[in-house]
Amino acid sequence: MGQIDEYTPGAGAEPPGVRAVADRMRDFRSLWPAGDGVRVFNDVYLRVTQEIGRLAGAGAFRDHDGAATLAVRFAERYVAAVDAAAAGGRPPACWRPLFAYRRHPGVRPLQFALAGVNAHIGHDLALAVVDTCRDLDCEPARLEADFERVGEVLVLLEERVREELMPGPDLLEVADPMTHLLGCWSLERARDGAWLAARSLWQLRRVPGPWGVELAEGFAERLDRSVGLVGRMLLTPLGSTGTRGIGFCGARSHGIGSHGAGPYGIAPHGIGKPRTEAPQAGTPGAGTPRVGPGAKTPGAGPRGVVARGPGPGDGAPPRPQSSGSSTGAISS
């Protein structure tokens, strides 16, 4: 990919490089259908880029040149990943899950958006800081204040994206896997990690001899793979928002009352299929078939669950016989 136009210093002017990458993202939108996972992220990032350009034009950054250069170098890495995938090449490992799952029907829009944000913040931002320091011949400390300012914009936009793409309370229950999956990832933590990675990469380049280059390249490669692993988990197929999603053990949850499902539609047995076969004699549970919710079983409590202690065939000693007294006292 050719370099995006360099920023020419000029206080108060929107950086042309930022405008150029925003134009590229608008072009991308026309190439992909609305449900495409990469387009979902692209729409989010276009809003981020427009907001950064607006702030740069308004003089909101302490170091106008540094912030503009960082924004351009940052955006170049996303555009390069798109160009590589379009040409049939291999984008960085952090981006591969998003390109691989972009049309998967079981992945929800919010997952696509956050997987792209994860790749771009966790990997690209760290390398963009190093690129900017090389361009400006400066230390990362010069960019720290504006790095934090950009981070604040990202956090605000992430909150807005979650509000827009997260299903409403009527569709999203406490047991919905997406609640837990996306709750395990934090943009603020990813941003903090990116800053630490950038400083580490910058220090590694100072190691004398070929060791410095080798260590920096190895660090960057492992960072890329680690962020890609997180992205793959964020894109775990969960089903459409019109269903209850996929159970924690991989079974589709249909809510309370599903055959073989426990509370909130979470199946208690492995992959969630009801256990219908009778256990072999002499094994725990023999002679005591599993009872699913709604089964009409004598002595069953709420949701068809039979409340009883261990009995014959459960691998427990037989219960002592009572003396037949009305008090139920156990005979000695």
XYZ file of C-alpha atoms in Angstrom:
332
model
C 0.000 0.000 0.000
C 1.258 3.462 -0.794
C 1.830 5.821 2.100
C -1.086 8.056 2.985
C -0.330 11.717 2.356
C 2.108 13.152 4.866
C 0.821 15.778 7.242
C 2.060 19.284 6.577
C 2.205 21.279 9.826
C -0.389 23.962 10.082
C -2.180 24.712 13.325
C -5.950 24.694 13.014
C -6.015 22.721 9.752
C -7.446 19.218 9.594
C -4.566 16.868 8.692
C -4.898 15.832 5.034
C -3.672 12.351 5.926
C -6.650 11.905 8.235
C -9.003 13.053 5.478
C -7.333 10.659 3.055
C -7.798 7.605 5.248
C -11.403 8.602 5.998
C -11.999 8.678 2.246
C -10.505 5.193 1.927
C -12.880 3.899 4.584
C -15.844 5.454 2.810
C -14.741 3.628 -0.336
C -14.553 0.362 1.613
C -18.194 0.755 2.685
C -19.315 0.645 -0.920
C -17.506 -2.668 -1.459
C -19.054 -4.646 1.406
C -22.674 -5.473 2.276
C -24.183 -4.036 5.439
C -23.886 -7.273 7.427
C -20.206 -7.824 6.620
C -18.153 -8.046 9.818
C -15.278 -5.942 8.495
C -17.728 -3.271 7.410
C -19.202 -3.199 10.931
C -15.763 -2.347 12.307
C -15.037 -0.018 9.393
C -18.108 2.060 10.217
C -16.974 2.317 13.835
C -13.429 3.293 12.881
C -14.647 5.837 10.342
C -16.430 7.643 13.167
C -13.272 7.515 15.291
C -11.167 8.925 12.461
C -13.639 11.718 11.751
C -13.689 12.665 15.434
C -9.882 12.717 15.646
C -9.738 14.879 12.524
C -12.279 17.257 14.022
C -10.299 17.521 17.271
C -7.039 18.034 15.405
C -8.589 20.791 13.330
C -9.887 22.448 16.507
C -6.450 22.369 18.126
C -7.522 19.954 20.887
C -4.203 18.115 20.926
C -1.172 19.378 22.798
C 1.243 18.292 20.057
C -0.592 18.972 16.803
C 2.100 17.434 14.585
C 2.580 14.394 16.795
C -1.139 13.649 17.110
C -1.716 14.018 13.377
C 1.228 11.805 12.475
C 0.133 9.169 14.992
C -3.420 9.181 13.602
C -2.117 8.678 10.057
C 0.360 5.917 10.960
C -2.334 4.246 13.056
C -4.852 4.268 10.208
C -2.301 3.058 7.659
C -2.019 -0.254 9.456
C -5.733 -0.952 9.197
C -5.819 0.045 5.534
C -2.780 -2.174 4.865
C -4.572 -5.138 6.465
C -7.628 -4.582 4.257
C -5.485 -4.246 1.137
C -3.564 -7.421 1.992
C -6.764 -9.431 2.441
C -8.275 -8.012 -0.759
C -5.164 -9.009 -2.720
C -5.342 -12.565 -1.410
C -2.409 -12.084 0.947
C -2.115 -12.681 4.665
C -2.930 -9.735 6.898
C -1.354 -9.602 10.370
C -2.433 -12.411 12.696
C -4.443 -9.981 14.832
C -6.727 -9.225 11.858
C -7.137 -12.728 10.454
C -10.020 -13.831 12.726
C -12.132 -10.846 11.662
C -11.539 -11.494 7.964
C -12.155 -15.222 8.415
C -15.435 -14.813 10.324
C -16.733 -11.659 8.632
C -19.761 -13.473 7.140
C -20.409 -16.021 9.874
C -24.144 -15.973 10.680
C -23.586 -16.839 14.334
C -21.359 -13.846 15.117
C -23.173 -10.721 16.239
C -22.396 -7.151 15.078
C -21.008 -6.057 18.444
C -18.545 -8.941 18.346
C -17.308 -7.843 14.915
C -16.884 -4.270 16.102
C -14.944 -5.142 19.234
C -12.803 -7.758 17.487
C -11.660 -5.066 15.059
C -11.062 -2.608 17.885
C -9.064 -5.286 19.712
C -6.804 -5.863 16.688
C -6.336 -2.179 15.972
C -5.699 -1.076 19.556
C -3.901 -4.118 20.911
C -1.449 -4.442 18.031
C -1.597 -1.601 15.502
C -1.575 1.246 18.004
C 1.629 0.055 19.663
C 3.451 -0.182 16.340
C 2.002 3.144 15.194
C 3.515 4.866 18.239
C 6.926 3.449 17.323
C 6.462 4.504 13.677
C 5.550 8.028 14.787
C 8.561 8.311 17.088
C 10.809 7.302 14.215
C 9.160 9.812 11.872
C 9.486 12.675 14.344
C 12.771 11.496 15.913
C 11.281 11.764 19.374
C 10.731 9.703 22.497
C 7.334 8.109 23.243
C 6.955 10.519 26.170
C 6.298 13.329 23.674
C 3.176 11.515 22.472
C 1.847 10.347 25.826
C -0.579 13.201 26.508
C -2.141 13.015 23.049
C -2.128 9.211 23.216
C -4.324 9.527 26.295
C -6.548 12.074 24.543
C -7.105 9.726 21.614
C -7.775 6.948 24.110
C -10.544 8.995 25.707
C -12.201 9.371 22.317
C -11.971 5.634 21.744
C -13.510 4.808 25.121
C -16.450 7.159 24.539
C -17.077 5.730 21.098
C -16.814 2.169 22.412
C -19.528 2.934 24.946
C -21.721 4.349 22.197
C -21.113 1.312 19.997
C -22.031 -1.062 22.826
C -25.269 0.854 23.366
C -26.155 0.751 19.677
C -25.197 -2.841 18.891
C -25.925 -4.619 22.173
C -29.368 -6.288 22.211
C -31.925 -4.747 24.531
C -32.821 -6.141 27.951
C -35.651 -8.150 26.416
C -33.157 -10.092 24.299
C -30.078 -10.117 26.498
C -30.299 -12.069 29.707
C -27.762 -12.481 32.459
C -27.088 -15.983 31.161
C -26.561 -14.902 27.550
C -22.996 -15.959 26.701
C -22.299 -12.623 24.998
C -22.785 -10.831 28.299
C -19.894 -12.783 29.753
C -17.762 -13.018 26.621
C -17.648 -9.287 25.963
C -17.462 -8.477 29.653
C -14.034 -10.122 29.727
C -12.527 -7.557 27.334
C -11.742 -3.930 28.125
C -10.672 -1.194 25.731
C -8.963 0.681 28.537
C -6.861 -2.374 29.382
C -6.046 -2.889 25.714
C -4.981 0.747 25.413
C -2.769 0.493 28.509
C -1.208 -2.657 27.083
C -0.571 -0.927 23.754
C 1.286 1.916 25.465
C 3.437 -0.519 27.448
C 4.165 -2.537 24.296
C 5.140 0.623 22.403
C 7.584 1.686 25.123
C 9.045 -1.821 25.243
C 9.545 -1.923 21.481
C 11.159 1.506 21.571
C 13.629 0.404 24.251
C 14.462 -2.829 22.437
C 15.648 -0.884 19.407
C 18.411 0.540 21.584
C 19.939 -2.835 22.301
C 23.331 -2.783 20.513
C 24.102 -5.046 17.602
C 21.668 -7.327 15.770
C 20.135 -8.448 19.067
C 18.007 -5.336 19.329
C 16.375 -5.834 15.944
C 15.841 -9.537 16.564
C 14.296 -8.970 19.978
C 12.016 -6.214 18.690
C 10.819 -8.334 15.772
C 10.176 -11.308 18.038
C 8.280 -9.146 20.514
C 6.118 -7.644 17.751
C 5.362 -11.075 16.281
C 4.244 -12.481 19.616
C 2.169 -9.393 20.312
C 0.462 -9.891 16.958
C -0.356 -13.526 17.697
C -1.551 -12.847 21.237
C -3.937 -10.128 20.103
C -5.154 -12.439 17.331
C -5.970 -15.107 19.897
C -8.096 -12.643 21.857
C -9.843 -11.624 18.652
C -10.654 -15.234 17.825
C -12.299 -15.681 21.224
C -14.284 -12.468 20.826
C -15.671 -13.900 17.580
C -16.959 -17.122 19.141
C -20.256 -17.819 17.300
C -23.159 -17.196 19.663
C -26.169 -17.261 17.358
C -28.374 -14.404 16.207
C -29.952 -11.926 18.599
C -33.317 -13.464 17.832
C -32.391 -16.620 19.788
C -31.047 -17.274 23.212
C -27.627 -17.870 21.747
C -25.311 -20.772 22.381
C -24.966 -22.344 25.807
C -21.666 -22.167 27.644
C -20.947 -25.786 26.726
C -21.731 -25.202 23.055
C -25.449 -26.010 23.091
C -28.084 -23.639 21.787
C -30.083 -22.271 24.694
C -33.818 -21.833 24.206
C -34.737 -20.510 27.609
C -36.250 -22.122 30.636
C -38.253 -25.202 29.782
C -35.959 -26.617 27.080
C -35.643 -30.367 27.212
C -32.527 -31.206 29.192
C -31.854 -27.581 30.084
C -31.483 -26.206 33.551
C -32.212 -22.680 34.773
C -31.799 -19.959 32.088
C -31.631 -22.610 29.374
C -28.124 -23.772 30.295
C -27.812 -27.494 29.762
C -26.179 -29.327 32.663
C -24.757 -32.223 30.640
C -21.747 -31.552 28.437
C -22.978 -30.294 25.070
C -26.544 -29.911 26.302
C -28.256 -32.904 24.723
C -30.747 -34.647 27.020
C -29.464 -37.847 28.505
C -31.919 -40.542 27.509
C -29.931 -43.742 27.702
C -30.176 -45.735 30.930
C -26.941 -46.005 32.910
C -25.358 -49.403 33.147
C -26.116 -51.433 36.243
C -23.707 -50.793 39.063
C -22.872 -47.253 37.937
C -23.962 -44.043 39.689
C -27.466 -43.111 38.663
C -28.510 -46.600 37.545
C -32.264 -46.997 37.653
C -32.706 -43.233 38.155
C -33.274 -41.585 34.773
C -32.479 -37.922 34.379
C -35.487 -35.668 34.763
C -35.769 -32.642 32.551
C -37.733 -29.479 33.236
C -41.461 -29.926 32.933
C -41.396 -33.730 33.312
C -44.356 -35.056 35.270
C -42.517 -37.053 37.853
C -43.989 -37.917 41.250
C -42.322 -35.880 43.949
C -40.852 -33.457 41.473
C -40.200 -29.948 42.666
C -40.040 -26.730 40.611
C -39.004 -27.246 36.976
C -39.287 -31.019 37.328
C -36.284 -31.443 39.592
C -36.741 -34.348 41.990
C -35.483 -33.606 45.458
C -34.116 -36.788 46.941
C -31.002 -38.117 48.530
C -28.867 -40.962 47.194
C -30.766 -44.213 46.798
C -30.165 -47.797 45.740
C -28.109 -47.976 42.603
C -26.505 -44.580 43.221
C -23.354 -46.089 44.625
C -24.495 -45.280 48.175
C -25.321 -47.754 50.975
C -29.028 -48.622 51.269
C -31.114 -46.521 53.568
C -31.753 -48.008 57.024
C -35.271 -49.357 57.498
C -37.513 -47.671 60.034
C -39.033 -49.602 62.955
C -42.468 -48.705 61.730
C -43.122 -46.237 64.523
C -45.041 -43.108 63.751
C -42.044 -41.003 64.729
C -39.930 -42.560 62.022
C -37.190 -43.410 64.481
C -34.421 -45.570 63.073
C -34.251 -48.996 64.670
C -31.064 -49.855 66.406
